[in-house]
PDB file of C-alpha atoms and ligand atoms in Angstrom:
ATOM      1  CA  UNK A  89      40.026  91.123  86.250  1.00  0.00           C
ATOM      2  CA  UNK A  90      42.437  93.902  87.797  1.00  0.00           C
ATOM      3  CA  UNK A  91      41.125  92.545  90.933  1.00  0.00           C
ATOM      4  CA  UNK A  92      42.074  88.929  90.057  1.00  0.00           C
ATOM      5  CA  UNK A  93      44.999  90.107  89.309  1.00  0.00           C
ATOM      6  CA  UNK A  94      45.412  91.707  92.892  1.00  0.00           C
ATOM      7  CA  UNK A  95      44.245  88.670  94.594  1.00  0.00           C
ATOM      8  CA  UNK A  96      46.956  86.280  92.547  1.00  0.00           C
ATOM      9  CA  UNK A  97      50.059  88.761  93.274  1.00  0.00           C
ATOM     10  CA  UNK A  98      49.449  88.831  97.071  1.00  0.00           C
ATOM     11  CA  UNK A  99      48.999  84.838  97.685  1.00  0.00           C
ATOM     12  CA  UNK A 100      52.033  85.383  95.000  1.00  0.00           C
ATOM     13  CA  UNK A 101      53.892  87.434  97.125  1.00  0.00           C
ATOM     14  CA  UNK A 102      52.649  84.733 100.442  1.00  0.00           C
ATOM     15  CA  UNK A 103      54.166  81.638  98.718  1.00  0.00           C
ATOM     16  CA  UNK A 104      57.303  83.329  97.903  1.00  0.00           C
ATOM     17  CA  UNK A 105      57.929  84.343 101.602  1.00  0.00           C
ATOM     18  CA  UNK A 106      56.439  81.120 103.043  1.00  0.00           C
ATOM     19  CA  UNK A 107      59.142  79.475 100.828  1.00  0.00           C
ATOM     20  CA  UNK A 108      61.851  81.706 101.280  1.00  0.00           C
ATOM     21  CA  UNK A 109      61.031  81.041 105.243  1.00  0.00           C
ATOM     22  CA  UNK A 110      60.531  77.164 104.581  1.00  0.00           C
ATOM     23  CA  UNK A 111      64.079  77.427 103.277  1.00  0.00           C
ATOM     24  CA  UNK A 112      66.147  79.623 105.291  1.00  0.00           C
ATOM     25  CA  UNK A 113      64.162  77.592 108.573  1.00  0.00           C
ATOM     26  CA  UNK A 114      66.088  74.276 107.093  1.00  0.00           C
ATOM     27  CA  UNK A 115      69.261  76.324 106.912  1.00  0.00           C
ATOM     28  CA  UNK A 116      68.756  77.271 110.406  1.00  0.00           C
ATOM     29  CA  UNK A 117      68.016  74.282 111.723  1.00  0.00           C
ATOM     30  CA  UNK A 118      70.824  72.153 110.127  1.00  0.00           C
ATOM     31  CA  UNK A 119      73.964  75.497 110.628  1.00  0.00           C
ATOM     32  CA  UNK A 120      72.166  76.575 114.489  1.00  0.00           C
ATOM     33  CA  UNK A 121      70.485  73.274 115.944  1.00  0.00           C
ATOM     34  CA  UNK A 122      72.080  70.929 114.124  1.00  0.00           C
ATOM     35  CA  UNK A 123      75.658  70.252 113.022  1.00  0.00           C
ATOM     36  CA  UNK A 124      76.432  72.126 110.178  1.00  0.00           C
ATOM     37  CA  UNK A 125      77.730  71.457 106.429  1.00  0.00           C
ATOM     38  CA  UNK A 126      79.911  69.203 104.667  1.00  0.00           C
ATOM     39  CA  UNK A 127      80.716  66.822 102.797  1.00  0.00           C
ATOM     40  CA  UNK A 128      83.191  64.479 104.929  1.00  0.00           C
ATOM     41  CA  UNK A 129      80.626  61.100 105.501  1.00  0.00           C
ATOM     42  CA  UNK A 130      79.168  62.296 108.713  1.00  0.00           C
ATOM     43  CA  UNK A 131      75.913  64.036 110.054  1.00  0.00           C
ATOM     44  CA  UNK A 132      77.505  67.667 108.242  1.00  0.00           C
ATOM     45  CA  UNK A 133      76.391  65.371 104.529  1.00  0.00           C
ATOM     46  CA  UNK A 134      73.788  64.162 106.282  1.00  0.00           C
ATOM     47  CA  UNK A 135      72.376  67.757 106.532  1.00  0.00           C
ATOM     48  CA  UNK A 136      72.581  68.498 102.843  1.00  0.00           C
ATOM     49  CA  UNK A 137      69.914  66.121 102.604  1.00  0.00           C
ATOM     50  CA  UNK A 138      67.072  68.238 103.797  1.00  0.00           C
ATOM     51  CA  UNK A 139      68.643  71.338 102.648  1.00  0.00           C
ATOM     52  CA  UNK A 140      68.517  70.328  99.432  1.00  0.00           C
ATOM     53  CA  UNK A 141      65.152  68.985  99.545  1.00  0.00           C
ATOM     54  CA  UNK A 142      63.104  72.120 100.819  1.00  0.00           C
ATOM     55  CA  UNK A 143      64.848  74.478  98.625  1.00  0.00           C
ATOM     56  CA  UNK A 144      64.925  72.295  95.427  1.00  0.00           C
ATOM     57  CA  UNK A 145      62.117  69.021  95.829  1.00  0.00           C
ATOM     58  CA  UNK A 146      59.739  71.700  97.568  1.00  0.00           C
ATOM     59  CA  UNK A 147      60.648  75.060  97.159  1.00  0.00           C
ATOM     60  CA  UNK A 148      61.437  75.043  93.079  1.00  0.00           C
ATOM     61  CA  UNK A 149      59.326  72.721  92.531  1.00  0.00           C
ATOM     62  CA  UNK A 150      56.563  74.777  93.838  1.00  0.00           C
ATOM     63  CA  UNK A 151      57.351  77.270  91.441  1.00  0.00           C
ATOM     64  CA  UNK A 152      58.265  75.583  88.266  1.00  0.00           C
ATOM     65  CA  UNK A 153      54.066  74.764  88.659  1.00  0.00           C
ATOM     66  CA  UNK A 154      53.301  78.229  89.057  1.00  0.00           C
ATOM     67  CA  UNK A 155      54.626  79.873  86.079  1.00  0.00           C
ATOM     68  CA  UNK A 156      52.839  79.389  83.389  1.00  0.00           C
ATOM     69  CA  UNK A 157      50.191  81.672  85.764  1.00  0.00           C
ATOM     70  CA  UNK A 158      52.663  85.376  85.912  1.00  0.00           C
ATOM     71  CA  UNK A 159      50.440  87.068  84.406  1.00  0.00           C
ATOM     72  CA  UNK A 160      53.384  89.028  82.866  1.00  0.00           C
ATOM     73  CA  UNK A 161      54.896  86.201  80.871  1.00  0.00           C
ATOM     74  CA  UNK A 162      52.096  85.422  78.621  1.00  0.00           C
ATOM     75  CA  UNK A 163      53.351  87.970  76.148  1.00  0.00           C
ATOM     76  CA  UNK A 164      56.389  85.745  76.166  1.00  0.00           C
ATOM     77  CA  UNK A 165      56.384  82.280  73.923  1.00  0.00           C
ATOM     78  CA  UNK A 166      54.825  79.226  74.810  1.00  0.00           C
ATOM     79  CA  UNK A 167      58.400  77.309  74.256  1.00  0.00           C
ATOM     80  CA  UNK A 168      60.297  79.723  76.679  1.00  0.00           C
ATOM     81  CA  UNK A 169      57.726  78.862  79.704  1.00  0.00           C
ATOM     82  CA  UNK A 170      57.627  75.326  78.782  1.00  0.00           C
ATOM     83  CA  UNK A 171      61.678  75.737  78.557  1.00  0.00           C
ATOM     84  CA  UNK A 172      61.525  77.093  82.441  1.00  0.00           C
ATOM     85  CA  UNK A 173      59.156  74.829  83.902  1.00  0.00           C
ATOM     86  CA  UNK A 174      61.120  72.304  82.518  1.00  0.00           C
ATOM     87  CA  UNK A 175      64.174  73.814  83.338  1.00  0.00           C
ATOM     88  CA  UNK A 176      63.179  74.325  86.877  1.00  0.00           C
ATOM     89  CA  UNK A 177      62.090  70.842  87.378  1.00  0.00           C
ATOM     90  CA  UNK A 178      65.006  69.564  85.854  1.00  0.00           C
ATOM     91  CA  UNK A 179      67.116  71.735  88.763  1.00  0.00           C
ATOM     92  CA  UNK A 180      64.679  70.095  91.388  1.00  0.00           C
ATOM     93  CA  UNK A 181      65.211  66.915  90.204  1.00  0.00           C
ATOM     94  CA  UNK A 182      69.233  67.480  90.158  1.00  0.00           C
ATOM     95  CA  UNK A 183      69.178  68.839  93.515  1.00  0.00           C
ATOM     96  CA  UNK A 184      66.631  66.037  95.218  1.00  0.00           C
ATOM     97  CA  UNK A 185      69.247  63.403  93.422  1.00  0.00           C
ATOM     98  CA  UNK A 186      72.211  64.630  95.040  1.00  0.00           C
ATOM     99  CA  UNK A 187      70.236  65.037  99.012  1.00  0.00           C
ATOM    100  CA  UNK A 188      69.933  61.269  98.198  1.00  0.00           C
ATOM    101  CA  UNK A 189      73.051  60.521  97.525  1.00  0.00           C
ATOM    102  CA  UNK A 190      74.520  62.331 100.670  1.00  0.00           C
ATOM    103  CA  UNK A 191      71.896  60.035 102.671  1.00  0.00           C
ATOM    104  CA  UNK A 192      73.550  56.672 101.122  1.00  0.00           C
ATOM    105  CA  UNK A 193      76.873  58.157 101.342  1.00  0.00           C
ATOM    106  CA  UNK A 194      76.228  59.298 105.178  1.00  0.00           C
ATOM    107  CA  UNK A 195      74.913  55.868 105.814  1.00  0.00           C
ATOM    108  CA  UNK A 196      77.180  53.912 104.104  1.00  0.00           C
ATOM    109  CA  UNK A 197      79.844  55.835 105.860  1.00  0.00           C
ATOM    110  CA  UNK A 198      78.497  54.754 109.289  1.00  0.00           C
ATOM    111  CA  UNK A 199      77.132  51.427 108.731  1.00  0.00           C
ATOM    112  CA  UNK A 200      73.490  52.514 108.903  1.00  0.00           C
ATOM    113  CA  UNK A 201      70.786  50.240 107.016  1.00  0.00           C
ATOM    114  CA  UNK A 202      69.175  51.549 104.295  1.00  0.00           C
ATOM    115  CA  UNK A 203      65.796  51.471 102.517  1.00  0.00           C
ATOM    116  CA  UNK A 204      64.321  50.806 105.688  1.00  0.00           C
ATOM    117  CA  UNK A 205      61.787  53.441 107.094  1.00  0.00           C
ATOM    118  CA  UNK A 206      58.239  54.218 105.057  1.00  0.00           C
ATOM    119  CA  UNK A 207      60.097  57.585 104.260  1.00  0.00           C
ATOM    120  CA  UNK A 208      62.517  56.227 102.614  1.00  0.00           C
ATOM    121  CA  UNK A 209      60.478  53.860 100.568  1.00  0.00           C
ATOM    122  CA  UNK A 210      57.710  56.614  99.704  1.00  0.00           C
ATOM    123  CA  UNK A 211      60.439  59.255  99.091  1.00  0.00           C
ATOM    124  CA  UNK A 212      62.926  57.034  96.713  1.00  0.00           C
ATOM    125  CA  UNK A 213      59.640  55.903  94.614  1.00  0.00           C
ATOM    126  CA  UNK A 214      58.780  59.756  94.236  1.00  0.00           C
ATOM    127  CA  UNK A 215      62.076  60.603  92.693  1.00  0.00           C
ATOM    128  CA  UNK A 216      61.969  57.988  90.226  1.00  0.00           C
ATOM    129  CA  UNK A 217      57.983  59.264  89.283  1.00  0.00           C
ATOM    130  CA  UNK A 218      59.410  62.879  88.758  1.00  0.00           C
ATOM    131  CA  UNK A 219      61.994  61.968  87.059  1.00  0.00           C
ATOM    132  CA  UNK A 220      59.592  60.467  84.584  1.00  0.00           C
ATOM    133  CA  UNK A 221      57.402  62.880  84.511  1.00  0.00           C
ATOM    134  CA  UNK A 222      60.181  64.720  83.897  1.00  0.00           C
ATOM    135  CA  UNK A 223      61.606  63.068  80.492  1.00  0.00           C
ATOM    136  CA  UNK A 224      57.793  62.159  79.397  1.00  0.00           C
ATOM    137  CA  UNK A 225      56.930  65.661  79.468  1.00  0.00           C
ATOM    138  CA  UNK A 226      59.664  67.152  77.519  1.00  0.00           C
ATOM    139  CA  UNK A 227      59.394  64.138  75.262  1.00  0.00           C
ATOM    140  CA  UNK A 228      55.478  65.119  74.866  1.00  0.00           C
ATOM    141  CA  UNK A 229      55.417  68.760  75.192  1.00  0.00           C
ATOM    142  CA  UNK A 230      58.451  70.281  74.723  1.00  0.00           C
ATOM    143  CA  UNK A 231      60.109  68.726  72.182  1.00  0.00           C
ATOM    144  CA  UNK A 232      58.502  68.931  68.547  1.00  0.00           C
ATOM    145  CA  UNK A 233      57.793  65.795  67.564  1.00  0.00           C
ATOM    146  CA  UNK A 234      54.558  64.559  69.382  1.00  0.00           C
ATOM    147  CA  UNK A 235      50.939  64.945  67.763  1.00  0.00           C
ATOM    148  CA  UNK A 236      48.433  67.436  69.270  1.00  0.00           C
ATOM    149  CA  UNK A 237      45.838  64.750  69.737  1.00  0.00           C
ATOM    150  CA  UNK A 238      48.725  62.812  72.145  1.00  0.00           C
ATOM    151  CA  UNK A 239      49.614  65.847  73.471  1.00  0.00           C
ATOM    152  CA  UNK A 240      45.763  66.899  74.356  1.00  0.00           C
ATOM    153  CA  UNK A 241      45.091  62.759  75.646  1.00  0.00           C
ATOM    154  CA  UNK A 242      48.481  63.125  77.909  1.00  0.00           C
ATOM    155  CA  UNK A 243      47.769  66.607  79.707  1.00  0.00           C
ATOM    156  CA  UNK A 244      45.488  65.781  82.142  1.00  0.00           C
ATOM    157  CA  UNK A 245      47.595  62.810  83.233  1.00  0.00           C
ATOM    158  CA  UNK A 246      50.489  65.067  83.308  1.00  0.00           C
ATOM    159  CA  UNK A 247      48.680  68.197  85.662  1.00  0.00           C
ATOM    160  CA  UNK A 248      47.365  64.979  87.736  1.00  0.00           C
ATOM    161  CA  UNK A 249      50.172  63.159  88.483  1.00  0.00           C
ATOM    162  CA  UNK A 250      52.772  67.114  88.848  1.00  0.00           C
ATOM    163  CA  UNK A 251      50.426  67.400  91.462  1.00  0.00           C
ATOM    164  CA  UNK A 252      50.051  64.222  93.054  1.00  0.00           C
ATOM    165  CA  UNK A 253      54.081  63.984  93.398  1.00  0.00           C
ATOM    166  CA  UNK A 254      54.452  67.802  94.969  1.00  0.00           C
ATOM    167  CA  UNK A 255      51.976  67.218  97.254  1.00  0.00           C
ATOM    168  CA  UNK A 256      53.766  63.257  98.080  1.00  0.00           C
ATOM    169  CA  UNK A 257      56.798  64.737  98.614  1.00  0.00           C
ATOM    170  CA  UNK A 258      55.609  67.654 101.412  1.00  0.00           C
ATOM    171  CA  UNK A 259      53.930  64.302 103.190  1.00  0.00           C
ATOM    172  CA  UNK A 260      57.290  62.774 102.603  1.00  0.00           C
ATOM    173  CA  UNK A 261      58.779  66.203 103.979  1.00  0.00           C
ATOM    174  CA  UNK A 262      57.406  65.464 106.744  1.00  0.00           C
ATOM    175  CA  UNK A 263      57.498  61.977 107.509  1.00  0.00           C
ATOM    176  CA  UNK A 264      61.583  62.601 107.131  1.00  0.00           C
ATOM    177  CA  UNK A 265      61.013  65.776 109.552  1.00  0.00           C
ATOM    178  CA  UNK A 266      59.468  63.623 112.435  1.00  0.00           C
ATOM    179  CA  UNK A 267      62.098  60.744 111.435  1.00  0.00           C
ATOM    180  CA  UNK A 268      64.865  62.862 112.394  1.00  0.00           C
ATOM    181  CA  UNK A 269      63.509  64.353 115.223  1.00  0.00           C
ATOM    182  CA  UNK A 270      63.375  61.102 116.944  1.00  0.00           C
ATOM    183  CA  UNK A 271      66.491  60.235 116.590  1.00  0.00           C
ATOM    184  CA  UNK A 272      68.109  63.494 117.269  1.00  0.00           C
ATOM    185  CA  UNK A 273      65.766  63.942 120.112  1.00  0.00           C
ATOM    186  CA  UNK A 274      65.436  60.251 121.180  1.00  0.00           C
ATOM    187  CA  UNK A 275      64.522  59.153 124.741  1.00  0.00           C
ATOM    188  CA  UNK A 276      61.934  61.260 125.602  1.00  0.00           C
ATOM    189  CA  UNK A 277      63.462  64.939 124.742  1.00  0.00           C
ATOM    190  CA  UNK A 278      61.123  65.421 122.226  1.00  0.00           C
ATOM    191  CA  UNK A 279      58.004  65.444 124.362  1.00  0.00           C
ATOM    192  CA  UNK A 280      59.513  68.140 126.501  1.00  0.00           C
ATOM    193  CA  UNK A 281      58.702  70.513 124.014  1.00  0.00           C
ATOM    194  CA  UNK A 282      62.291  72.026 123.162  1.00  0.00           C
ATOM    195  CA  UNK A 283      63.132  74.649 121.108  1.00  0.00           C
ATOM    196  CA  UNK A 284      64.591  72.814 118.611  1.00  0.00           C
ATOM    197  CA  UNK A 285      61.324  70.481 118.587  1.00  0.00           C
ATOM    198  CA  UNK A 286      58.901  73.514 118.519  1.00  0.00           C
ATOM    199  CA  UNK A 287      61.439  75.299 115.508  1.00  0.00           C
ATOM    200  CA  UNK A 288      61.054  72.500 113.368  1.00  0.00           C
ATOM    201  CA  UNK A 289      57.392  71.447 113.957  1.00  0.00           C
ATOM    202  CA  UNK A 290      56.829  74.991 112.827  1.00  0.00           C
ATOM    203  CA  UNK A 291      58.863  74.263 109.503  1.00  0.00           C
ATOM    204  CA  UNK A 292      56.940  71.345 108.725  1.00  0.00           C
ATOM    205  CA  UNK A 293      53.581  73.951 109.457  1.00  0.00           C
ATOM    206  CA  UNK A 294      55.531  76.396 106.680  1.00  0.00           C
ATOM    207  CA  UNK A 295      56.041  73.657 103.837  1.00  0.00           C
ATOM    208  CA  UNK A 296      52.205  72.482 104.508  1.00  0.00           C
ATOM    209  CA  UNK A 297      50.866  75.906 104.047  1.00  0.00           C
ATOM    210  CA  UNK A 298      53.356  76.630 101.181  1.00  0.00           C
ATOM    211  CA  UNK A 299      52.223  73.540  99.405  1.00  0.00           C
ATOM    212  CA  UNK A 300      48.056  74.715 100.119  1.00  0.00           C
ATOM    213  CA  UNK A 301      49.098  78.043  98.548  1.00  0.00           C
ATOM    214  CA  UNK A 302      50.788  76.509  95.644  1.00  0.00           C
ATOM    215  CA  UNK A 303      48.138  73.796  94.982  1.00  0.00           C
ATOM    216  CA  UNK A 304      45.156  76.783  95.495  1.00  0.00           C
ATOM    217  CA  UNK A 305      47.163  79.759  92.627  1.00  0.00           C
ATOM    218  CA  UNK A 306      47.142  76.336  90.073  1.00  0.00           C
ATOM    219  CA  UNK A 307      43.871  75.307  90.914  1.00  0.00           C
ATOM    220  CA  UNK A 308      42.258  78.955  89.581  1.00  0.00           C
ATOM    221  CA  UNK A 309      40.919  78.671  85.664  1.00  0.00           C
ATOM    222  CA  UNK A 310      40.706  82.432  85.934  1.00  0.00           C
ATOM    223  CA  UNK A 311      44.431  82.649  86.568  1.00  0.00           C
ATOM    224  CA  UNK A 312      45.192  79.909  83.575  1.00  0.00           C
ATOM    225  CA  UNK A 313      47.161  81.341  80.853  1.00  0.00           C
ATOM    226  CA  UNK A 314      45.057  82.021  77.856  1.00  0.00           C
ATOM    227  CA  UNK A 315      45.280  79.517  75.346  1.00  0.00           C
ATOM    228  CA  UNK A 316      46.685  80.466  72.370  1.00  0.00           C
ATOM    229  CA  UNK A 317      45.176  79.035  68.808  1.00  0.00           C
ATOM    230  CA  UNK A 318      46.249  75.394  67.799  1.00  0.00           C
ATOM    231  CA  UNK A 319      48.600  74.586  71.026  1.00  0.00           C
TER     232      UNK A 319
HETATM  233  C1  ASC B 534      51.116  71.258  74.490  1.00  0.00           C
HETATM  234  C2  ASC B 534      50.666  72.684  74.560  1.00  0.00           C
HETATM  235  C3  ASC B 534      49.268  72.933  75.216  1.00  0.00           C
HETATM  236  C4  ASC B 534      48.880  71.418  75.422  1.00  0.00           C
HETATM  237  C5  ASC B 534      48.298  71.323  75.164  1.00  0.00           C
HETATM  238  C6  ASC B 534      47.340  70.005  74.975  1.00  0.00           C
HETATM  239  O1  ASC B 534      52.026  70.646  74.490  1.00  0.00           O
HETATM  240  O2  ASC B 534      51.227  73.987  74.326  1.00  0.00           O
HETATM  241  O3  ASC B 534      49.267  74.045  75.538  1.00  0.00           O
HETATM  242  O4  ASC B 534      50.026  71.089  75.123  1.00  0.00           O
HETATM  243  O5  ASC B 534      47.749  71.319  73.606  1.00  0.00           O
HETATM  244  O6  ASC B 534      45.887  69.572  76.042  1.00  0.00           O
END
């Protein structure tokens, strides 16, 4: 049991480190390699899009997925843990929505068409599914009304769609990074291995590793919160 605990801590610290690094790399990307941040209809406003997506939709969502697995919370009430799980997902959803507003606002100010890319199709779909998943989770698992039989029926679907959404978000981030690099380093500059290209490819790899760590942690049966009778 002690061994399993140390294995868990090692992976948790790794996930936190890689997650922090992903957010840090995104900030360095927009502040150092790009134009910086602002809310004025220019590229500075667009730059909130990657920052809010990686902070909220990747990092905070990833932590929200594994909160039940922290062994020191197993003595906390299930209701408290559900509230933290839902609360973190709600924060992530709000940041994802603001990140969308930043892109649409920027596009409209610059007369750039909306919703033509695969990144935008998958990205908008996954934000809508995320909000539906959050609302379904609140109504079925957090509020007291739903009977145990309904909870038991919906739980495997909730777990499956949650992980599908998380994986799809990561795939969408990779498409967004690639799209932005093709715009920003157009001509044949991306193909000459410029520092921004190499740095931002590394950011993409960090996000994949973060996803891999969260997926591993959440699929280990031995790290599940012990189930209490009647819940
Ligand atoms: C809940 C809760 C659980 C699950 C379970 C469904 O609301 O606290 O542990 O749903 O009852 O299988």
